[in-house]
CSV table of C-alpha atoms in Angstrom, one decimal:
chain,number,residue,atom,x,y,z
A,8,UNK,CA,0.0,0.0,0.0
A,9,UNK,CA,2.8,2.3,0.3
A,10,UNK,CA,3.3,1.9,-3.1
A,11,UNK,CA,0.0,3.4,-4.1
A,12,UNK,CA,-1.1,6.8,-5.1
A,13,UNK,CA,-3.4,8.8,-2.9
A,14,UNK,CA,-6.2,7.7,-5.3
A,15,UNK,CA,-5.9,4.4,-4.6
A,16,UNK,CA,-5.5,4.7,-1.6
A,17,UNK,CA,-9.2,6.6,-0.9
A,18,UNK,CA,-10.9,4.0,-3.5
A,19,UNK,CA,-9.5,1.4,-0.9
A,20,UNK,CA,-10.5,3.3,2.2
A,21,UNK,CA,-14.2,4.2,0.4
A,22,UNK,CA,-14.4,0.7,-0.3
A,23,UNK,CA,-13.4,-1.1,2.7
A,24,UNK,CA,-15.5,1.6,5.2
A,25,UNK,CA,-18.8,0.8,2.5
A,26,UNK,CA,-18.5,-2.6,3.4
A,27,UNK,CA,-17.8,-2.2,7.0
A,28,UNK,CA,-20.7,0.3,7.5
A,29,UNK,CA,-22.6,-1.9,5.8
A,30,UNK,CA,-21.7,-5.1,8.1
A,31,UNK,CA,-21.8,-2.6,11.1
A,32,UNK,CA,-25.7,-2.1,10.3
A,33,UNK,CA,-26.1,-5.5,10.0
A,34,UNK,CA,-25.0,-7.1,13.0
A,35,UNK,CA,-26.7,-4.7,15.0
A,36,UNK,CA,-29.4,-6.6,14.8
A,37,UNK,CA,-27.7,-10.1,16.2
A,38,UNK,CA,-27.0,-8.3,19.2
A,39,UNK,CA,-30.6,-7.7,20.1
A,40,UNK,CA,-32.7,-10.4,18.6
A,41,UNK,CA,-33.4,-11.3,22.1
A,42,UNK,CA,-34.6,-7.9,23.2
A,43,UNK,CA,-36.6,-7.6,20.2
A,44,UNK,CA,-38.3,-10.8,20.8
A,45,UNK,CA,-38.8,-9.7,24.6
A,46,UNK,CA,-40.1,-6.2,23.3
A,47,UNK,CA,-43.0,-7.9,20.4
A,48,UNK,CA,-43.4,-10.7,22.6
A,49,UNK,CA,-42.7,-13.2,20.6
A,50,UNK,CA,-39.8,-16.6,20.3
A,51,UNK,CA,-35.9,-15.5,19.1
A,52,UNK,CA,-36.1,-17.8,16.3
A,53,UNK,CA,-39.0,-15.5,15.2
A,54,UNK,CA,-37.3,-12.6,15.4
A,55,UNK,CA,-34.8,-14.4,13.7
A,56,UNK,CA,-36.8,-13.7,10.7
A,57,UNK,CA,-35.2,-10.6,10.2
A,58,UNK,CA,-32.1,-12.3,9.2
A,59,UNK,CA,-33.1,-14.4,7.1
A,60,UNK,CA,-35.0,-12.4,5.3
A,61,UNK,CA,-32.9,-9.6,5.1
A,62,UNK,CA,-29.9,-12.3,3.4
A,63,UNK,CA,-32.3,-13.7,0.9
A,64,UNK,CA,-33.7,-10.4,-0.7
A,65,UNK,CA,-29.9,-9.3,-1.1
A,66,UNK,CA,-29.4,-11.3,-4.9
A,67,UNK,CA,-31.9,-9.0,-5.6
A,68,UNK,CA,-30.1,-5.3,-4.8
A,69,UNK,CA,-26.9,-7.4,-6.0
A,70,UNK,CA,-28.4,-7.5,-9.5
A,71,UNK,CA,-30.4,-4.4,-9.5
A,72,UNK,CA,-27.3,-2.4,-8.2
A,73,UNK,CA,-24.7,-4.1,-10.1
A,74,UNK,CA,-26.7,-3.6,-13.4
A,75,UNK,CA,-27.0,0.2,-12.7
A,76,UNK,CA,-23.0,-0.1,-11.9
A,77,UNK,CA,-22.0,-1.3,-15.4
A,78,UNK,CA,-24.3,1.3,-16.8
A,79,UNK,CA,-24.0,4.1,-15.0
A,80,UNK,CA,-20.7,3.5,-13.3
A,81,UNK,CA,-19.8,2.0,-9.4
A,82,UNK,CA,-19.4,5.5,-7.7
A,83,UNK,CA,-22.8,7.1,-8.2
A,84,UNK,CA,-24.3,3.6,-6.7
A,85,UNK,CA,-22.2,3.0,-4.1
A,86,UNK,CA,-23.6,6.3,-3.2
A,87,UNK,CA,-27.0,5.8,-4.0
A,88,UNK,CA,-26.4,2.5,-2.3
A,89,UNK,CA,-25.0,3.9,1.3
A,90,UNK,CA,-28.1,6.6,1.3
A,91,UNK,CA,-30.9,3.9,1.1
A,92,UNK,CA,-29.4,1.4,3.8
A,93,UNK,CA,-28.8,3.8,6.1
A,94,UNK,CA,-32.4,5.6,5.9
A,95,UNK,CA,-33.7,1.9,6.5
A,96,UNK,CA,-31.9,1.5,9.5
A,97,UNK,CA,-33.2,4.5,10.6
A,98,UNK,CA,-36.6,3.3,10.2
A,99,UNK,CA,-36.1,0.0,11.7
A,100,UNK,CA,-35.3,1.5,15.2
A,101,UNK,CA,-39.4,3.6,14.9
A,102,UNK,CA,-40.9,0.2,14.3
A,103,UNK,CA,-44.2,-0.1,15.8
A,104,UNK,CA,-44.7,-3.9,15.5
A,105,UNK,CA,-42.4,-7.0,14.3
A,106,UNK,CA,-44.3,-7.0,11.4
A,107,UNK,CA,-43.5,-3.4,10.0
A,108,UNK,CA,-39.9,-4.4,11.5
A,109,UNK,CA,-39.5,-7.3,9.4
A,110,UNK,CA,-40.8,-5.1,6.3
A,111,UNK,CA,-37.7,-2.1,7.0
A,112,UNK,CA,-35.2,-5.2,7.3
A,113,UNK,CA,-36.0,-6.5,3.7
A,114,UNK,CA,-36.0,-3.1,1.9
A,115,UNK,CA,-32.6,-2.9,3.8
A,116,UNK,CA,-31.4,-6.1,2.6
A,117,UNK,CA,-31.9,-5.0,-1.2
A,118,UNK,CA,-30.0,-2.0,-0.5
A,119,UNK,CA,-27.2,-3.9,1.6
A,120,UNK,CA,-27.1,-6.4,-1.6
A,121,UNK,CA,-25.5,-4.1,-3.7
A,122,UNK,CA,-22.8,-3.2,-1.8
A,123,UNK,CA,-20.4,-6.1,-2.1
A,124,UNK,CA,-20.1,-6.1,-5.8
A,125,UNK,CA,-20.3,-2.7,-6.5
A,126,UNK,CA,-17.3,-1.6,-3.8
A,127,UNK,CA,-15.2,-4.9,-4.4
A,128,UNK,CA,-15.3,-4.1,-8.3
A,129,UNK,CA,-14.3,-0.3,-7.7
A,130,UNK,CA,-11.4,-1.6,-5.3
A,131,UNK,CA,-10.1,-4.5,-7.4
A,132,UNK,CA,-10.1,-2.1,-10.4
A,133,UNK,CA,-8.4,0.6,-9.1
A,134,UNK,CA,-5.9,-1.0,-7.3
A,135,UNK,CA,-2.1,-2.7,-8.5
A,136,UNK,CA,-3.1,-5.7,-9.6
A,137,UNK,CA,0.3,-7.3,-7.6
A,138,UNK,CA,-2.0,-5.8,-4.7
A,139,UNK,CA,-5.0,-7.4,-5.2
A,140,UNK,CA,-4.6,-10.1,-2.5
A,141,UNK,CA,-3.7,-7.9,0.1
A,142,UNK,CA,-6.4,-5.6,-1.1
A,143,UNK,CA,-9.0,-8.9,-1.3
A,144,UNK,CA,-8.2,-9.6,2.6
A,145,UNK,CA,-8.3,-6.0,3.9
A,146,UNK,CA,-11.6,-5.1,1.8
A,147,UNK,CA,-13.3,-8.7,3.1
A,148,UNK,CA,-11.9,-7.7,6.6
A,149,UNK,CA,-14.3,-4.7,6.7
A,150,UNK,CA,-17.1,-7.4,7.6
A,151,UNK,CA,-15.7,-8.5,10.7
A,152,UNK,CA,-14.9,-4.7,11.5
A,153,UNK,CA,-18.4,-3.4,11.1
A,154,UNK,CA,-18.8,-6.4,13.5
A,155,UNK,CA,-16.3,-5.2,15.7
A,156,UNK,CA,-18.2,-1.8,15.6
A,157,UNK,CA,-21.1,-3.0,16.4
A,158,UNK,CA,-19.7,-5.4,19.3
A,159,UNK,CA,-18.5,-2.0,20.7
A,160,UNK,CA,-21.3,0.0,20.6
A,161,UNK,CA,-23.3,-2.7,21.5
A,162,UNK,CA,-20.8,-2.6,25.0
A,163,UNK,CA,-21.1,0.7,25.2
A,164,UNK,CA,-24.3,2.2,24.1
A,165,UNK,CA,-27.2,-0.8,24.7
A,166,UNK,CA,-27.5,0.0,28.4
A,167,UNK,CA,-28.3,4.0,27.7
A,168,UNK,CA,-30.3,3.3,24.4
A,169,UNK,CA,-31.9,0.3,24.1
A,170,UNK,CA,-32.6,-1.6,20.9
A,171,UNK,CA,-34.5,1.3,19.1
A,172,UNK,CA,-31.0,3.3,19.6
A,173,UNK,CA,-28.5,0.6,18.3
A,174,UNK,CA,-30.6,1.2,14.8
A,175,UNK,CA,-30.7,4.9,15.4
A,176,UNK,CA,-26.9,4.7,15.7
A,177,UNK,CA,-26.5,2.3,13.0
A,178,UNK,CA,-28.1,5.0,10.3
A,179,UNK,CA,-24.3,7.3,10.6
A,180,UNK,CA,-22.7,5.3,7.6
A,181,UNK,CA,-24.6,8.2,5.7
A,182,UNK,CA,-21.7,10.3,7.1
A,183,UNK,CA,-19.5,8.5,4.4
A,184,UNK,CA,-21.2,10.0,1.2
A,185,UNK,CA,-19.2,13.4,1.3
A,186,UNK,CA,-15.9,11.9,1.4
A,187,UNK,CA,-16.6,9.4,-1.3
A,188,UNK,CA,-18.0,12.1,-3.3
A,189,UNK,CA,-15.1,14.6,-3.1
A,190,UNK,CA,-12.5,12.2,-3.1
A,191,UNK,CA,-13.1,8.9,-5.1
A,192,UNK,CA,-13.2,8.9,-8.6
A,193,UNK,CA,-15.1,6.4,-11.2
A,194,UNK,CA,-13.3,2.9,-11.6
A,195,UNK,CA,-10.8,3.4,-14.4
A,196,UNK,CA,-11.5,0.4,-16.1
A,197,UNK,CA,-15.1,0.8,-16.5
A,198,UNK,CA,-14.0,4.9,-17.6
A,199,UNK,CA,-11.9,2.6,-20.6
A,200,UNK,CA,-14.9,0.3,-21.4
A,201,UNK,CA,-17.3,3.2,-21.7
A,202,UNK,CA,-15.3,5.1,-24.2
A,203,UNK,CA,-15.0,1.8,-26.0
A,204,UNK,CA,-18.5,1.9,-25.9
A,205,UNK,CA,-19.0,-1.4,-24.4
A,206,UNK,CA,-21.8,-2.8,-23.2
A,207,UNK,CA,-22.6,-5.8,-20.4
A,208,UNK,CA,-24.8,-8.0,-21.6
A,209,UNK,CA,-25.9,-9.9,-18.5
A,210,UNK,CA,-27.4,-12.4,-20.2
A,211,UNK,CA,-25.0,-13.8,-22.6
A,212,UNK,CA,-22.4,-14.0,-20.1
A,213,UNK,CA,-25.3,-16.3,-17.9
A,214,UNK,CA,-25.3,-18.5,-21.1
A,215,UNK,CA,-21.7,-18.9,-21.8
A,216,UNK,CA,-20.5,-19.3,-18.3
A,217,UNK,CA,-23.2,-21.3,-16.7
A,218,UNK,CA,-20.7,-23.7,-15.1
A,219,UNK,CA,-19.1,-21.2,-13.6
A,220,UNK,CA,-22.1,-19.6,-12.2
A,221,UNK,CA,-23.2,-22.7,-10.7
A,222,UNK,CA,-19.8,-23.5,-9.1
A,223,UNK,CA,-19.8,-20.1,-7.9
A,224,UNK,CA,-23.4,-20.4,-6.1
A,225,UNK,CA,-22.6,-23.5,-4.4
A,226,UNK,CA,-19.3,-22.2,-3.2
A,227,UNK,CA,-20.6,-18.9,-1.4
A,228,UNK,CA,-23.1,-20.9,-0.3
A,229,UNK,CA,-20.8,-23.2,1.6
A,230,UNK,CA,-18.9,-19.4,2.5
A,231,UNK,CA,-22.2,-18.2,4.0
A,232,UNK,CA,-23.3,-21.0,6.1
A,233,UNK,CA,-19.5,-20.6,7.2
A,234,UNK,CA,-19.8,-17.3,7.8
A,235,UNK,CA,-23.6,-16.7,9.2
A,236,UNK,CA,-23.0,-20.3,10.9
A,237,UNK,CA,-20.5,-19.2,13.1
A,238,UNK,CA,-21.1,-15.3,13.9
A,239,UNK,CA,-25.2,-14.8,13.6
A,240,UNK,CA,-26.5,-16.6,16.8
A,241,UNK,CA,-23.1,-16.4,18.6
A,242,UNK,CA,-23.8,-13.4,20.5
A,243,UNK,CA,-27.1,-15.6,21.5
A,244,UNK,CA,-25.1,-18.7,22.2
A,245,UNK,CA,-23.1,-16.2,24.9
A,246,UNK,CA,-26.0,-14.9,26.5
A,247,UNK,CA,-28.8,-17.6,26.4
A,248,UNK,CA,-26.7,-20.4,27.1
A,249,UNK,CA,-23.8,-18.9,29.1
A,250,UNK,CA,-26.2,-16.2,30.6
A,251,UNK,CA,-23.0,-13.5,30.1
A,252,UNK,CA,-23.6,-10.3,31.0
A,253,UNK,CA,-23.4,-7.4,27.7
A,254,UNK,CA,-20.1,-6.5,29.0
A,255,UNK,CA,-18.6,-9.9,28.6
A,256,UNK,CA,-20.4,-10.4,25.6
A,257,UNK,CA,-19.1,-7.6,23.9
A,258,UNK,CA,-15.7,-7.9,25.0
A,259,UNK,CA,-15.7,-11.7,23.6
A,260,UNK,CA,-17.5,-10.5,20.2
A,261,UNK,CA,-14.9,-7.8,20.0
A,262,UNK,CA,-11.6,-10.0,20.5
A,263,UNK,CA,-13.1,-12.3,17.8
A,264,UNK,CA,-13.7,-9.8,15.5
A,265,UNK,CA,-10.1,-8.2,15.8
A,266,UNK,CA,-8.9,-12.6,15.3
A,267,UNK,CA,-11.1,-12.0,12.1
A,268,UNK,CA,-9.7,-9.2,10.4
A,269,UNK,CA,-6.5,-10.2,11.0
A,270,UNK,CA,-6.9,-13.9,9.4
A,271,UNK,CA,-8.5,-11.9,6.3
A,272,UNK,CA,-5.6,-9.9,5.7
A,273,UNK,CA,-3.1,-13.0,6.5
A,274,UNK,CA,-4.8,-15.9,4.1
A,275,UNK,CA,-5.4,-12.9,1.3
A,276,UNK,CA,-1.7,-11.8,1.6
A,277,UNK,CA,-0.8,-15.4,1.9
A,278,UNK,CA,-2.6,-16.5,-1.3
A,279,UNK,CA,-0.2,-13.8,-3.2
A,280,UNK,CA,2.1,-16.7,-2.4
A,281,UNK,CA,0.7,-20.1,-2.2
A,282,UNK,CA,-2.3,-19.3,-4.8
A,283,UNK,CA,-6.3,-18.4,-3.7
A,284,UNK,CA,-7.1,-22.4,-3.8
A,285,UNK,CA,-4.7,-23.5,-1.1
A,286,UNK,CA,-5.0,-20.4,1.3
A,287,UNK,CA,-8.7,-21.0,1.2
A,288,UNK,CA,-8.5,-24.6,1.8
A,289,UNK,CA,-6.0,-24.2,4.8
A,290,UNK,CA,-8.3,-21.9,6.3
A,291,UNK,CA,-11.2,-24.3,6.1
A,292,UNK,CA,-9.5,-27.3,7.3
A,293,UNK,CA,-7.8,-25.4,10.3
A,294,UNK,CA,-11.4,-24.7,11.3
A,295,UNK,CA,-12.5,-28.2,12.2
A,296,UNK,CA,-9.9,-28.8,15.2
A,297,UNK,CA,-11.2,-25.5,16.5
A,298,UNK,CA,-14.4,-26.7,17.0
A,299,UNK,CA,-14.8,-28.2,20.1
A,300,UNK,CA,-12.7,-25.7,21.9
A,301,UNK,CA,-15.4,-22.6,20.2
A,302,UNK,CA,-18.6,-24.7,20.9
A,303,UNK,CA,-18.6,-27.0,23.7
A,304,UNK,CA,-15.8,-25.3,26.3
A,305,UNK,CA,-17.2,-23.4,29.6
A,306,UNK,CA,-15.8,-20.2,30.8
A,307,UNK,CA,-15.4,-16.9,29.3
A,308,UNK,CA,-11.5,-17.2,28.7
A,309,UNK,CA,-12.1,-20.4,27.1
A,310,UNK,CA,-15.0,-19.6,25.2
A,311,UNK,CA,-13.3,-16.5,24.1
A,312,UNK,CA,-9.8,-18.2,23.2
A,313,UNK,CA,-12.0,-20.6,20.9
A,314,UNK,CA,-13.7,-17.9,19.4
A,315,UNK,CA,-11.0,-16.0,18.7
A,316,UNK,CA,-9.1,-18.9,16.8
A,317,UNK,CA,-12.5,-20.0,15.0
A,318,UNK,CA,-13.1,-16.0,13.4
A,319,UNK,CA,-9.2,-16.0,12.2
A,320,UNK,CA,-9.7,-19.0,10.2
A,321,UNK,CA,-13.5,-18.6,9.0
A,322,UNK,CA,-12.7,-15.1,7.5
A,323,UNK,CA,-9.4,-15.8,6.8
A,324,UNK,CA,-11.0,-17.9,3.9
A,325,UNK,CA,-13.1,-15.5,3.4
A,326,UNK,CA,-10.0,-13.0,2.7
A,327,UNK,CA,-9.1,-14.6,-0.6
A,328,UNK,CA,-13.1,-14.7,-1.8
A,329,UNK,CA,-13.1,-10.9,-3.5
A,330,UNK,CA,-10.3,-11.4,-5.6
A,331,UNK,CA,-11.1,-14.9,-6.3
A,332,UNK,CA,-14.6,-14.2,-7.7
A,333,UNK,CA,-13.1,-10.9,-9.3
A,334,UNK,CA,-10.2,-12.8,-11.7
A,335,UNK,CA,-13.0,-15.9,-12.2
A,336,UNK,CA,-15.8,-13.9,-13.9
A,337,UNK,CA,-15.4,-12.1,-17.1
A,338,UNK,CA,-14.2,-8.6,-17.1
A,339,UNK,CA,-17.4,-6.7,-18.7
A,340,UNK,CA,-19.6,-8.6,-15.5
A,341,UNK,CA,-17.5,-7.6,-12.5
A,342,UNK,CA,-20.1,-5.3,-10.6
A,343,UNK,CA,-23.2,-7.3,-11.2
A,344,UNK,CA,-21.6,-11.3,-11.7
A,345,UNK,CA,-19.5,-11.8,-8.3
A,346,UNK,CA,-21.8,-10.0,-5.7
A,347,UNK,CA,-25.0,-11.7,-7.4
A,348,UNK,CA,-23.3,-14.8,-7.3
A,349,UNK,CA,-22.5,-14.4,-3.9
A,350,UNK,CA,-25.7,-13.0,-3.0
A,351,UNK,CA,-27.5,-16.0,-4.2
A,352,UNK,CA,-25.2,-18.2,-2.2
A,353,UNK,CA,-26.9,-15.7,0.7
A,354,UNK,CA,-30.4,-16.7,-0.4
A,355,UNK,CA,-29.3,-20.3,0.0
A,356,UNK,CA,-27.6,-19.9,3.3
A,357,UNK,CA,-30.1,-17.1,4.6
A,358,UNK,CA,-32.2,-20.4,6.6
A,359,UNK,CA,-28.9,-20.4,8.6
A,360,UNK,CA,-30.7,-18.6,11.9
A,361,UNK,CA,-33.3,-20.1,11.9
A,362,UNK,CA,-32.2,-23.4,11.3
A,363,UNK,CA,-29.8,-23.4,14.2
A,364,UNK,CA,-32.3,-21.5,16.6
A,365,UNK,CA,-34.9,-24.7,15.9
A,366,UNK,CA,-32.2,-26.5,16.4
A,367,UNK,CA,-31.0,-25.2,19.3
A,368,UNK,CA,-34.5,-24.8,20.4
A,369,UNK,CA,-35.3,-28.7,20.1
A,370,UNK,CA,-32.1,-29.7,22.4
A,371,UNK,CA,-32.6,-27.6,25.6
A,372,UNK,CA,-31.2,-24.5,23.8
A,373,UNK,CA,-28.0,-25.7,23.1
A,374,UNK,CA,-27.0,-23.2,20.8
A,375,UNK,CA,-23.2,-24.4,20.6
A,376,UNK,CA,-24.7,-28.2,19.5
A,377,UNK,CA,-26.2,-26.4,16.7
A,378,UNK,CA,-23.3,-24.3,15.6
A,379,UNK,CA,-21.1,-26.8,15.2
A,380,UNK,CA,-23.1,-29.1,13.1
A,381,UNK,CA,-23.4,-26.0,10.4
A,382,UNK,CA,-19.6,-24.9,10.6
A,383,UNK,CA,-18.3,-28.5,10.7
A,384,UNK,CA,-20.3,-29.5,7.7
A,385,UNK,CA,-19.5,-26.8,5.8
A,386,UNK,CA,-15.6,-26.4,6.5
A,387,UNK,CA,-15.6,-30.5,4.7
A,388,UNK,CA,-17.5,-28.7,1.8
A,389,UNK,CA,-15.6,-25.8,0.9
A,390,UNK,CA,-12.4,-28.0,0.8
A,391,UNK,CA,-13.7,-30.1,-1.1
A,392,UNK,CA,-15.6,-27.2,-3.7
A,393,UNK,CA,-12.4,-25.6,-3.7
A,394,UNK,CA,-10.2,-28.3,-4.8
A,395,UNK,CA,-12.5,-28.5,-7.6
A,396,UNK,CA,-12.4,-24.9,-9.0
A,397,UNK,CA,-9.9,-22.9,-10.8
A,398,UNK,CA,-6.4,-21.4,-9.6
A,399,UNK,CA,-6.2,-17.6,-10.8
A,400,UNK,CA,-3.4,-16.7,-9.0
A,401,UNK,CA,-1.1,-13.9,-11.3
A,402,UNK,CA,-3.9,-13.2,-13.3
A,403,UNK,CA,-3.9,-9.5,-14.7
A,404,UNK,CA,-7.1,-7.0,-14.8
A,405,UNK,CA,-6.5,-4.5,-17.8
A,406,UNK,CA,-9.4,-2.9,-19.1
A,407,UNK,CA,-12.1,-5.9,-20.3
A,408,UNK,CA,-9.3,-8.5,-20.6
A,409,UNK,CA,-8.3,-10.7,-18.5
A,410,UNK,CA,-4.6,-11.9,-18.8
A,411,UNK,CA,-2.2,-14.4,-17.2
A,412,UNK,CA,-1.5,-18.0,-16.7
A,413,UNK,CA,-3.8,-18.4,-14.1
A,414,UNK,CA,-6.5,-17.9,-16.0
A,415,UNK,CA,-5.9,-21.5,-17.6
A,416,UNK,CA,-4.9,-23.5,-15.3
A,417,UNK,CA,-7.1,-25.9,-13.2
A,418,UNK,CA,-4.7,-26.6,-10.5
């Protein structure tokens, strides 16, 4: 990064804080389910809801946001993007019933859809492309933080505001609009393709690269359960079945989210090295021994130390997934192809709260039991997936080709 020109260096900043403003408003909500459900009156895994409905409308702002990106360009929608999750999370917090809550939470998911795609694209094509790993594991580290954000907040603002507040708070990302605005410019490669007056054709890239597009669902599918498996009911897990106070909680959620970013940025540097396919399957596998030390140990040191290990290795597989999907997918489909493709994996994994509430629900509220069924399965998967796909490692992004040896090979 010290390499890079101050315009690079805001795109990567705009980028990353998008996506972490983004998570931030997100996990506000797994932080209070119970509170919510205490408030309507009603079972967590109701309330739960909310999550999965808010993941399974997001293919749909994916594709409707990364459409308007190839046309209109990714700055204007990141934009546009930012302003209409952030009025949503305003309105969640005035909610009058769980109905209307559910309503704000799927009109915010459509907005939070588009994100992904449209800030990844803008990052990966502004940036070196010798940086792009680096760049894959920081930008897919701003999850976690907006996580961390929220884990701190949460610690330090709950007991003053209440639930109602925590949305209130979580409508500020609109404070990001002016600096994007002033000092990000549009994506230079999709400034070349429009004075080649290219167009992107959804459909015909749909057609011709079906394959891929299924490999591609099923993997962030896999990535998703991973993800949602083991950080959506975990501040539950803490307080339901450990009966920790906020404090601890938020401490705990906070350490794992620092563990996260920091294995993002480590297996996306990494796979500058040993290639995306192998830094992703390391990550995976390391998982599974982590497991009974993250689900099933007592105490809050323990129970933290687990955690922390488990988050490292979770996103640090997810650290190499934005500049995987980015060299994959061809180079006139990069706003719209990766984040709907990972958005549909979403749709498929959005059940994941609600499945592991019931099943937590159905043995004495054992919400670590149910945890580690999801992550276990799916760490086996996405090793398996994986070893399956294609190694893009070296692969070069210049204007709507897509160069390099990596390209070829299935390693």
């Amino acid at each position: 990064m010290l390499n890079w020109t101050s315009t690079q260096r805001n795109v990567a900043f705009a980028s990353f804080a998008s996506w972490t403003l983004d998570a931030f408003d997100f996990f506000i909500l797994v932080f209070v389910l119970s509170d919510i459900a205490a408030n309507f009156h009603t079972e967590i895994s109701d309330v739960s809801l909310a999550i999965m409905l808010t993941l399974a409308v997001r293919p749909i702002g994916a594709l409707l946001f990364g459409r308007l990106a190839e046309k209109y360009g990714r700055r204007p929608i990141l934009m546009t993007n930012i302003i209409i999750f952030s009025l949503f999370e305003l309105l969640s917090a005035w909610s009058p019933t769980l109905e209307w809550f559910l309503i704000f939470r799927v009109i915010y998911g459509i907005a939070m859809g588009g994100v992904w795609g449209v800030a990844s694209s803008l990052a990966m094509e502004t940036i070196p492309d010798r940086s792009r790993g680096l760049m894959s594991g920081v930008f897919q580290a701003g999850y976690p933080c907006g996580y961390l954000l929220a884990s701190i907040i949460f610690g330090l603002c709950y007991s003053m505001v209440g639930w109602r507040g925590m949305f209130l708070i979580g409508a500020l990302p609109i404070l990001l609009l002016p600096f994007i605005y002033f000092k990000v410019p549009e994506s230079p490669v999709w400034l070349a393709a429009r004075e080649r007056k290219e167009r992107a054709a959804l459909m015909p890239v749909l057609r011709s690269h079906w394959k891929l597009c299924i490999y591609l669902v099923l993997l962030m599918a896999c990535f998703n359960f991973f993800s949602h498996g083991t950080q959506d009911l975990y501040p539950t897990f803490l307080k339901v079945q450990h009966g920790f106070d906020p404090h601890t909680v938020s401490i705990i959620a906070i350490c794992y989210n620092i563990a996260a970013m920091l294995g993002g940025i480590f297996f996306g540097s990494l796979s500058e090295k040993i290639g995306r396919k192998k830094a992703m399957m390391i990550a995976a596998f390391l998982a599974l021994p982590v497991l009974p030390l993250w689900a099933f140990s007592s105490g809050s040191w323990m129970i933290g130390c687990g955690a922390f290990l488990m988050q490292f290795m979770v996103q640090g597989a997810w650290g190499v997934v934005p500049t995987y999907l980015t060299e994959l997918v061809p180079a006139n489909a990069r706003a719209v192809l990766p984040g709907f493709v990972y958005q549909l994996g979403n749709l498929i994994a959005s059940v994941n709260a609600t499945l592991q509430s019931k099943i937590a629900e159905a043995h004495g509220n054992n919400y670590g039991l149910a945890m580690a069924i999801v992550a276990g399965t799916v760490a086996v998967l996405i090793c398996l997936i994986v070893a399956f796909g294609r190694e893009t490692q070296g692969v070069k992004i210049s204007g709507s080709e897509v160069r390099g040896q990596g390209a070829a090979e299935n390693r």
